[in-house]
Amino acid sequence: MERVFSGVQPSGVLHIGNYLGAIKNWLELQNDYQCIFCVVDLHAITVPQEPKELLAKTIEVAKIYLAAGIDPKKSTIFVQSHIKEHAELAWLLNTITRIPELERMTQFKDKIRGQKSEVSMGLFDYPVLMAADILLYKAAKVPVGEDQVQHIELARSLAQRFNGRFSEVFIIPKPMVRKEGARIMGLDDPTKKMAKSANSAYNYIALTDSPDTIREKIKKAMTDSGKEIVSGPDKPALANLLTIHSLLVGQPVVEVEQQYQGKSYAEFKNDLAEVIIGFLEPVQKKYNALDDSEVLKILRAGAKKIQPIATKTMAEVKKVMGIIE
Ligand code: TYM
């Protein structure tokens, strides 16, 4: 079975964009691939984190995985820092990474805007650690949202470079990006992606938002000029809302458009809020029923299960690089 690897950072608020762009697709892969889903705490600390919050968020993300339907009997879920080889491989990959390759990363450029003197080396090196995550398990496929594709391209380049320079150790991973939902936009600004770290809570629907909050946020969500409920390049706000609606009900956007022909923005928004609430209700119920210590057990068991893969890859890497084990 081919291997799939993906992860989410335990920082900020997990939102409907994370679900539609990534986690929803993971669910569909569980039967056909050997799936490994990680809570990437070492990535989260590349920007300052409150230690207590990091700890809580790490468990929270794992709970979201489970509540959304990741089945620990089929897929492995674990915490990145529980397997030391991630950091070790990142260091070795650093030695074949070129500085301009990292300087060109869009996400890095976005994140450092206006705060260059405070930027950590970790943030710059973030994509190399991500490459290590993927290559360590020889994952063939990486299901992510569109914003992570450039990072996966780097992982591909590093794998190719390493294999060419030393020996064929790594599998060249491929990003798996869905046409729909790979870039859910901010509710308050449909020209920018929905983001965990957004300044305003009206940017996103958190997976843990209450029904009233969801109603309020959708009511306030930006719309486009005009009256019709249609998607299109000149209707970025509606296109985004229609995409969310379509993915959650499992109907193509054109069908949703037809359903709302002649109806008002208010009617559409009311229904959309209820669709989101209806979808989140069972997820939140499961989430609230999960016990922290049970979740921690699942995470530790997950790390234990995949540790041999990491150990084996590192031994291969060191051998071909001339590092004594
Ligand atoms: P993170 O935590 O920022 O986001 C988790 C996943 O959600 C997707 N995503 C979105 N999809 C659609 N619309 C949006 N507005 C949106 N915002 C976020 C992301 O593309 C991602 O798939 N670097 C990664 C975590 C990571 C990782 C890895 C992923 C670390 N190592 C190895 C894959 C493989 C990140 O920061 O994701």
Short mmCIF file of N, CA and C in Angstrom, two decimals, residues 61-193:
data_model
loop_
_atom_site.label_atom_id
_atom_site.label_comp_id
_atom_site.label_asym_id
_atom_site.label_seq_id
_atom_site.Cartn_x
_atom_site.Cartn_y
_atom_site.Cartn_z
N VAL A 61 -5.99 19.41 18.41
CA VAL A 61 -5.91 19.04 16.98
C VAL A 61 -6.12 17.52 16.83
N ALA A 62 -5.50 16.76 17.73
CA ALA A 62 -5.67 15.30 17.66
C ALA A 62 -7.15 14.94 17.85
N LYS A 63 -7.81 15.66 18.75
CA LYS A 63 -9.24 15.41 18.99
C LYS A 63 -10.05 15.73 17.75
N ILE A 64 -9.69 16.80 17.07
CA ILE A 64 -10.40 17.17 15.83
C ILE A 64 -10.22 16.05 14.80
N TYR A 65 -9.00 15.54 14.68
CA TYR A 65 -8.77 14.43 13.73
C TYR A 65 -9.76 13.29 14.02
N LEU A 66 -9.81 12.92 15.30
CA LEU A 66 -10.64 11.78 15.69
C LEU A 66 -12.13 12.10 15.50
N ALA A 67 -12.52 13.30 15.93
CA ALA A 67 -13.93 13.67 15.83
C ALA A 67 -14.38 13.79 14.38
N ALA A 68 -13.46 14.20 13.51
CA ALA A 68 -13.81 14.35 12.09
C ALA A 68 -13.93 13.00 11.40
N GLY A 69 -13.38 11.96 12.04
CA GLY A 69 -13.55 10.63 11.45
C GLY A 69 -12.27 9.90 11.10
N ILE A 70 -11.12 10.43 11.52
CA ILE A 70 -9.90 9.66 11.33
C ILE A 70 -9.96 8.49 12.31
N ASP A 71 -9.80 7.30 11.77
CA ASP A 71 -9.95 6.10 12.57
C ASP A 71 -8.56 5.55 12.94
N PRO A 72 -8.21 5.59 14.22
CA PRO A 72 -6.85 5.17 14.60
C PRO A 72 -6.57 3.69 14.33
N LYS A 73 -7.63 2.93 14.02
CA LYS A 73 -7.39 1.53 13.66
C LYS A 73 -6.88 1.44 12.22
N LYS A 74 -7.27 2.41 11.42
CA LYS A 74 -6.84 2.40 10.02
C LYS A 74 -5.63 3.30 9.79
N SER A 75 -5.66 4.49 10.39
CA SER A 75 -4.62 5.48 10.15
C SER A 75 -3.82 5.71 11.43
N THR A 76 -2.60 6.18 11.25
CA THR A 76 -1.79 6.49 12.42
C THR A 76 -1.87 7.98 12.68
N ILE A 77 -2.18 8.34 13.92
CA ILE A 77 -2.05 9.76 14.28
C ILE A 77 -1.02 9.87 15.41
N PHE A 78 -0.21 10.89 15.34
CA PHE A 78 0.87 11.04 16.33
C PHE A 78 1.33 12.49 16.39
N VAL A 79 2.17 12.77 17.38
CA VAL A 79 2.73 14.12 17.56
C VAL A 79 4.15 14.14 16.99
N GLN A 80 4.41 15.10 16.15
CA GLN A 80 5.70 15.20 15.45
C GLN A 80 6.91 15.08 16.39
N SER A 81 6.89 15.80 17.51
CA SER A 81 8.06 15.82 18.38
C SER A 81 8.29 14.48 19.10
N HIS A 82 7.31 13.57 19.02
CA HIS A 82 7.50 12.25 19.65
C HIS A 82 8.44 11.37 18.84
N ILE A 83 8.70 11.77 17.62
CA ILE A 83 9.65 10.99 16.80
C ILE A 83 10.82 11.91 16.45
N LYS A 84 11.93 11.66 17.11
CA LYS A 84 13.06 12.60 17.05
C LYS A 84 13.68 12.70 15.65
N GLU A 85 13.44 11.68 14.86
CA GLU A 85 14.04 11.65 13.52
C GLU A 85 13.56 12.79 12.62
N HIS A 86 12.41 13.39 12.94
CA HIS A 86 11.96 14.52 12.11
C HIS A 86 13.00 15.65 12.16
N ALA A 87 13.41 15.98 13.39
CA ALA A 87 14.38 17.07 13.54
C ALA A 87 15.74 16.66 13.00
N GLU A 88 16.07 15.40 13.21
CA GLU A 88 17.38 14.91 12.76
C GLU A 88 17.49 14.94 11.23
N LEU A 89 16.44 14.45 10.58
CA LEU A 89 16.46 14.43 9.12
C LEU A 89 16.43 15.86 8.56
N ALA A 90 15.68 16.74 9.26
CA ALA A 90 15.63 18.14 8.80
C ALA A 90 17.06 18.72 8.77
N TRP A 91 17.85 18.40 9.81
CA TRP A 91 19.22 18.92 9.82
C TRP A 91 20.01 18.41 8.62
N LEU A 92 19.90 17.12 8.36
CA LEU A 92 20.67 16.55 7.24
C LEU A 92 20.19 17.15 5.91
N LEU A 93 18.88 17.34 5.78
CA LEU A 93 18.37 17.93 4.53
C LEU A 93 18.79 19.40 4.40
N ASN A 94 18.97 20.07 5.54
CA ASN A 94 19.47 21.46 5.51
C ASN A 94 20.77 21.56 4.74
N THR A 95 21.56 20.49 4.83
CA THR A 95 22.89 20.56 4.22
C THR A 95 22.82 20.47 2.69
N ILE A 96 21.67 20.08 2.16
CA ILE A 96 21.55 20.07 0.69
C ILE A 96 20.51 21.09 0.20
N THR A 97 20.02 21.91 1.13
CA THR A 97 19.03 22.94 0.74
C THR A 97 19.77 24.24 0.45
N ARG A 98 19.35 24.91 -0.60
CA ARG A 98 19.99 26.18 -0.95
C ARG A 98 19.18 27.34 -0.39
N ILE A 99 19.88 28.34 0.12
CA ILE A 99 19.20 29.47 0.76
C ILE A 99 18.14 30.12 -0.15
N PRO A 100 18.45 30.36 -1.44
CA PRO A 100 17.41 30.99 -2.29
C PRO A 100 16.14 30.15 -2.41
N GLU A 101 16.27 28.83 -2.26
CA GLU A 101 15.07 27.98 -2.34
C GLU A 101 14.10 28.33 -1.21
N LEU A 102 14.65 28.69 -0.06
CA LEU A 102 13.79 29.03 1.08
C LEU A 102 13.35 30.49 1.01
N GLU A 103 14.21 31.33 0.46
CA GLU A 103 13.87 32.76 0.37
C GLU A 103 12.68 32.99 -0.56
N ARG A 104 12.49 32.03 -1.47
CA ARG A 104 11.42 32.24 -2.45
C ARG A 104 10.06 31.73 -1.97
N MET A 105 10.00 31.13 -0.80
CA MET A 105 8.75 30.55 -0.32
C MET A 105 7.71 31.64 -0.02
N THR A 106 6.57 31.54 -0.68
CA THR A 106 5.52 32.56 -0.55
C THR A 106 5.06 32.71 0.89
N GLN A 107 4.86 31.55 1.57
CA GLN A 107 4.34 31.63 2.93
C GLN A 107 5.33 32.34 3.85
N PHE A 108 6.61 32.08 3.65
CA PHE A 108 7.64 32.76 4.45
C PHE A 108 7.58 34.26 4.18
N LYS A 109 7.51 34.62 2.91
CA LYS A 109 7.49 36.04 2.55
C LYS A 109 6.26 36.73 3.16
N ASP A 110 5.12 36.02 3.14
CA ASP A 110 3.91 36.60 3.73
C ASP A 110 4.05 36.77 5.24
N LYS A 111 4.63 35.75 5.86
CA LYS A 111 4.70 35.78 7.33
C LYS A 111 5.69 36.80 7.86
N ILE A 112 6.74 37.11 7.09
CA ILE A 112 7.75 38.03 7.64
C ILE A 112 7.45 39.49 7.33
N ARG A 113 6.42 39.70 6.52
CA ARG A 113 6.09 41.07 6.13
C ARG A 113 5.97 41.96 7.36
N GLY A 114 6.81 42.99 7.40
CA GLY A 114 6.70 43.99 8.46
C GLY A 114 7.29 43.59 9.81
N GLN A 115 7.93 42.44 9.90
CA GLN A 115 8.48 42.05 11.22
C GLN A 115 9.79 41.29 11.06
N LYS A 116 10.59 41.74 10.11
CA LYS A 116 11.76 40.96 9.74
C LYS A 116 12.73 40.70 10.90
N SER A 117 12.92 41.69 11.77
CA SER A 117 13.93 41.53 12.81
C SER A 117 13.52 40.47 13.84
N GLU A 118 12.26 40.14 13.91
CA GLU A 118 11.79 39.17 14.91
C GLU A 118 11.70 37.75 14.35
N VAL A 119 11.97 37.61 13.06
CA VAL A 119 11.75 36.32 12.43
C VAL A 119 12.80 35.30 12.88
N SER A 120 12.32 34.10 13.22
CA SER A 120 13.25 33.08 13.72
C SER A 120 13.84 32.28 12.57
N MET A 121 14.99 31.70 12.85
CA MET A 121 15.62 30.79 11.90
C MET A 121 14.67 29.62 11.61
N GLY A 122 13.92 29.22 12.66
CA GLY A 122 12.98 28.11 12.51
C GLY A 122 11.93 28.39 11.44
N LEU A 123 11.45 29.62 11.39
CA LEU A 123 10.42 29.96 10.41
C LEU A 123 10.99 29.86 8.99
N PHE A 124 12.23 30.30 8.86
CA PHE A 124 12.90 30.22 7.55
C PHE A 124 13.07 28.76 7.12
N ASP A 125 13.40 27.94 8.10
CA ASP A 125 13.72 26.52 7.85
C ASP A 125 12.48 25.62 7.81
N TYR A 126 11.35 26.19 8.11
CA TYR A 126 10.06 25.47 8.20
C TYR A 126 9.85 24.47 7.05
N PRO A 127 10.08 24.89 5.79
CA PRO A 127 9.81 23.94 4.69
C PRO A 127 10.75 22.74 4.68
N VAL A 128 11.93 22.89 5.25
CA VAL A 128 12.86 21.75 5.27
C VAL A 128 12.38 20.72 6.30
N LEU A 129 11.88 21.21 7.42
CA LEU A 129 11.30 20.29 8.41
C LEU A 129 10.08 19.58 7.81
N MET A 130 9.33 20.30 7.02
CA MET A 130 8.15 19.70 6.38
C MET A 130 8.59 18.63 5.37
N ALA A 131 9.67 18.91 4.66
CA ALA A 131 10.20 17.90 3.72
C ALA A 131 10.63 16.66 4.51
N ALA A 132 11.27 16.89 5.66
CA ALA A 132 11.70 15.76 6.49
C ALA A 132 10.50 14.93 6.94
N ASP A 133 9.41 15.59 7.33
CA ASP A 133 8.20 14.88 7.75
C ASP A 133 7.78 13.87 6.68
N ILE A 134 7.74 14.36 5.47
CA ILE A 134 7.19 13.57 4.36
C ILE A 134 8.17 12.47 3.94
N LEU A 135 9.45 12.86 3.80
CA LEU A 135 10.44 11.92 3.25
C LEU A 135 10.78 10.81 4.24
N LEU A 136 10.72 11.15 5.53
CA LEU A 136 11.05 10.17 6.57
C LEU A 136 10.20 8.91 6.44
N TYR A 137 8.94 9.08 6.04
CA TYR A 137 8.04 7.92 5.94
C TYR A 137 7.89 7.43 4.49
N LYS A 138 8.68 8.02 3.60
CA LYS A 138 8.62 7.66 2.17
C LYS A 138 7.19 7.73 1.67
N ALA A 139 6.52 8.81 2.05
CA ALA A 139 5.14 9.00 1.62
C ALA A 139 5.10 9.32 0.13
N ALA A 140 4.15 8.69 -0.57
CA ALA A 140 4.01 8.93 -2.01
C ALA A 140 3.06 10.10 -2.27
N LYS A 141 2.09 10.28 -1.36
CA LYS A 141 1.06 11.30 -1.58
C LYS A 141 0.91 12.17 -0.35
N VAL A 142 0.70 13.46 -0.59
CA VAL A 142 0.54 14.41 0.51
C VAL A 142 -0.72 15.25 0.28
N PRO A 143 -1.84 14.89 0.92
CA PRO A 143 -3.08 15.64 0.72
C PRO A 143 -3.09 16.94 1.53
N VAL A 144 -3.13 18.05 0.83
CA VAL A 144 -3.06 19.38 1.47
C VAL A 144 -3.92 20.39 0.72
N GLY A 145 -4.06 21.57 1.32
CA GLY A 145 -4.66 22.70 0.62
C GLY A 145 -3.62 23.32 -0.30
N GLU A 146 -4.09 24.23 -1.13
CA GLU A 146 -3.22 24.82 -2.16
C GLU A 146 -2.00 25.55 -1.59
N ASP A 147 -2.17 26.14 -0.40
CA ASP A 147 -1.07 26.95 0.15
C ASP A 147 0.17 26.12 0.50
N GLN A 148 0.05 24.80 0.55
CA GLN A 148 1.19 23.97 0.93
C GLN A 148 1.92 23.36 -0.27
N VAL A 149 1.40 23.60 -1.46
CA VAL A 149 1.97 22.94 -2.64
C VAL A 149 3.43 23.34 -2.87
N GLN A 150 3.72 24.61 -2.69
CA GLN A 150 5.10 25.07 -2.90
C GLN A 150 6.07 24.35 -1.95
N HIS A 151 5.61 24.09 -0.73
CA HIS A 151 6.46 23.37 0.22
C HIS A 151 6.70 21.93 -0.24
N ILE A 152 5.67 21.34 -0.83
CA ILE A 152 5.82 19.95 -1.28
C ILE A 152 6.73 19.90 -2.51
N GLU A 153 6.67 20.95 -3.32
CA GLU A 153 7.61 21.02 -4.46
C GLU A 153 9.05 21.01 -3.94
N LEU A 154 9.28 21.72 -2.83
CA LEU A 154 10.63 21.71 -2.26
C LEU A 154 11.01 20.31 -1.78
N ALA A 155 10.06 19.64 -1.14
CA ALA A 155 10.33 18.26 -0.66
C ALA A 155 10.70 17.37 -1.85
N ARG A 156 10.03 17.57 -2.96
CA ARG A 156 10.34 16.79 -4.18
C ARG A 156 11.76 17.09 -4.66
N SER A 157 12.10 18.38 -4.71
CA SER A 157 13.45 18.75 -5.17
C SER A 157 14.52 18.17 -4.25
N LEU A 158 14.28 18.25 -2.94
CA LEU A 158 15.29 17.75 -2.00
C LEU A 158 15.45 16.23 -2.12
N ALA A 159 14.32 15.55 -2.30
CA ALA A 159 14.38 14.09 -2.45
C ALA A 159 15.17 13.72 -3.71
N GLN A 160 14.88 14.43 -4.79
CA GLN A 160 15.58 14.15 -6.05
C GLN A 160 17.07 14.44 -5.91
N ARG A 161 17.38 15.57 -5.27
CA ARG A 161 18.78 15.96 -5.11
C ARG A 161 19.52 14.93 -4.25
N PHE A 162 18.89 14.54 -3.16
CA PHE A 162 19.52 13.57 -2.25
C PHE A 162 19.75 12.25 -2.99
N ASN A 163 18.71 11.78 -3.66
CA ASN A 163 18.82 10.49 -4.38
C ASN A 163 19.93 10.56 -5.43
N GLY A 164 20.02 11.68 -6.12
CA GLY A 164 21.03 11.84 -7.17
C GLY A 164 22.42 11.91 -6.59
N ARG A 165 22.57 12.61 -5.48
CA ARG A 165 23.90 12.81 -4.92
C ARG A 165 24.40 11.59 -4.15
N PHE A 166 23.50 10.92 -3.43
CA PHE A 166 23.94 9.80 -2.58
C PHE A 166 23.45 8.46 -3.13
N SER A 167 22.19 8.20 -2.97
CA SER A 167 21.63 6.92 -3.43
C SER A 167 20.11 7.03 -3.38
N GLU A 168 19.43 6.15 -4.08
CA GLU A 168 17.95 6.22 -4.17
C GLU A 168 17.30 5.82 -2.84
N VAL A 169 17.28 6.70 -1.90
CA VAL A 169 16.66 6.39 -0.61
C VAL A 169 15.20 6.84 -0.58
N PHE A 170 14.94 8.03 -1.11
CA PHE A 170 13.62 8.64 -0.92
C PHE A 170 12.66 8.39 -2.08
N ILE A 171 11.39 8.33 -1.73
CA ILE A 171 10.32 8.33 -2.73
C ILE A 171 10.00 9.80 -3.02
N ILE A 172 9.76 10.09 -4.29
CA ILE A 172 9.43 11.49 -4.64
C ILE A 172 7.93 11.70 -4.39
N PRO A 173 7.61 12.53 -3.38
CA PRO A 173 6.18 12.67 -3.01
C PRO A 173 5.41 13.56 -3.97
N LYS A 174 4.11 13.31 -4.05
CA LYS A 174 3.25 14.15 -4.91
C LYS A 174 2.19 14.84 -4.05
N PRO A 175 1.95 16.13 -4.30
CA PRO A 175 0.84 16.77 -3.57
C PRO A 175 -0.49 16.26 -4.11
N MET A 176 -1.47 16.14 -3.23
CA MET A 176 -2.83 15.76 -3.64
C MET A 176 -3.70 16.94 -3.29
N VAL A 177 -4.13 17.68 -4.28
CA VAL A 177 -4.92 18.88 -4.02
C VAL A 177 -6.23 18.79 -4.78
N ARG A 178 -7.32 18.94 -4.07
CA ARG A 178 -8.65 18.89 -4.69
C ARG A 178 -8.92 20.18 -5.46
N LYS A 179 -9.67 20.02 -6.53
CA LYS A 179 -10.04 21.22 -7.31
C LYS A 179 -10.89 22.16 -6.46
N GLU A 180 -11.86 21.59 -5.78
CA GLU A 180 -12.78 22.39 -4.96
C GLU A 180 -12.33 22.37 -3.50
N GLY A 181 -12.30 23.52 -2.89
CA GLY A 181 -12.03 23.57 -1.45
C GLY A 181 -10.56 23.67 -1.08
N ALA A 182 -9.68 23.66 -2.08
CA ALA A 182 -8.25 23.70 -1.76
C ALA A 182 -7.82 25.07 -1.28
N ARG A 183 -8.67 26.06 -1.53
CA ARG A 183 -8.37 27.40 -1.07
C ARG A 183 -9.67 28.10 -0.67
N ILE A 184 -10.08 27.85 0.56
CA ILE A 184 -11.27 28.51 1.10
C ILE A 184 -10.84 29.92 1.52
N MET A 185 -11.64 30.89 1.13
CA MET A 185 -11.24 32.27 1.37
C MET A 185 -11.84 32.83 2.67
N GLY A 186 -11.27 33.94 3.12
CA GLY A 186 -11.74 34.57 4.36
C GLY A 186 -13.16 35.09 4.18
N LEU A 187 -14.00 34.94 5.21
CA LEU A 187 -15.38 35.41 5.10
C LEU A 187 -15.44 36.93 5.07
N ASP A 188 -14.45 37.55 5.73
CA ASP A 188 -14.45 39.02 5.79
C ASP A 188 -13.61 39.63 4.67
N ASP A 189 -12.89 38.79 3.93
CA ASP A 189 -12.09 39.28 2.81
C ASP A 189 -11.85 38.12 1.84
N PRO A 190 -12.72 37.99 0.84
CA PRO A 190 -12.63 36.83 -0.05
C PRO A 190 -11.46 36.89 -1.04
N THR A 191 -10.59 37.90 -0.89
CA THR A 191 -9.41 37.93 -1.76
C THR A 191 -8.23 37.24 -1.07
N LYS A 192 -8.40 36.93 0.22
CA LYS A 192 -7.30 36.25 0.94
C LYS A 192 -7.82 34.95 1.54
N LYS A 193 -6.92 33.97 1.70
CA LYS A 193 -7.39 32.67 2.20
C LYS A 193 -7.84 32.77 3.67
#
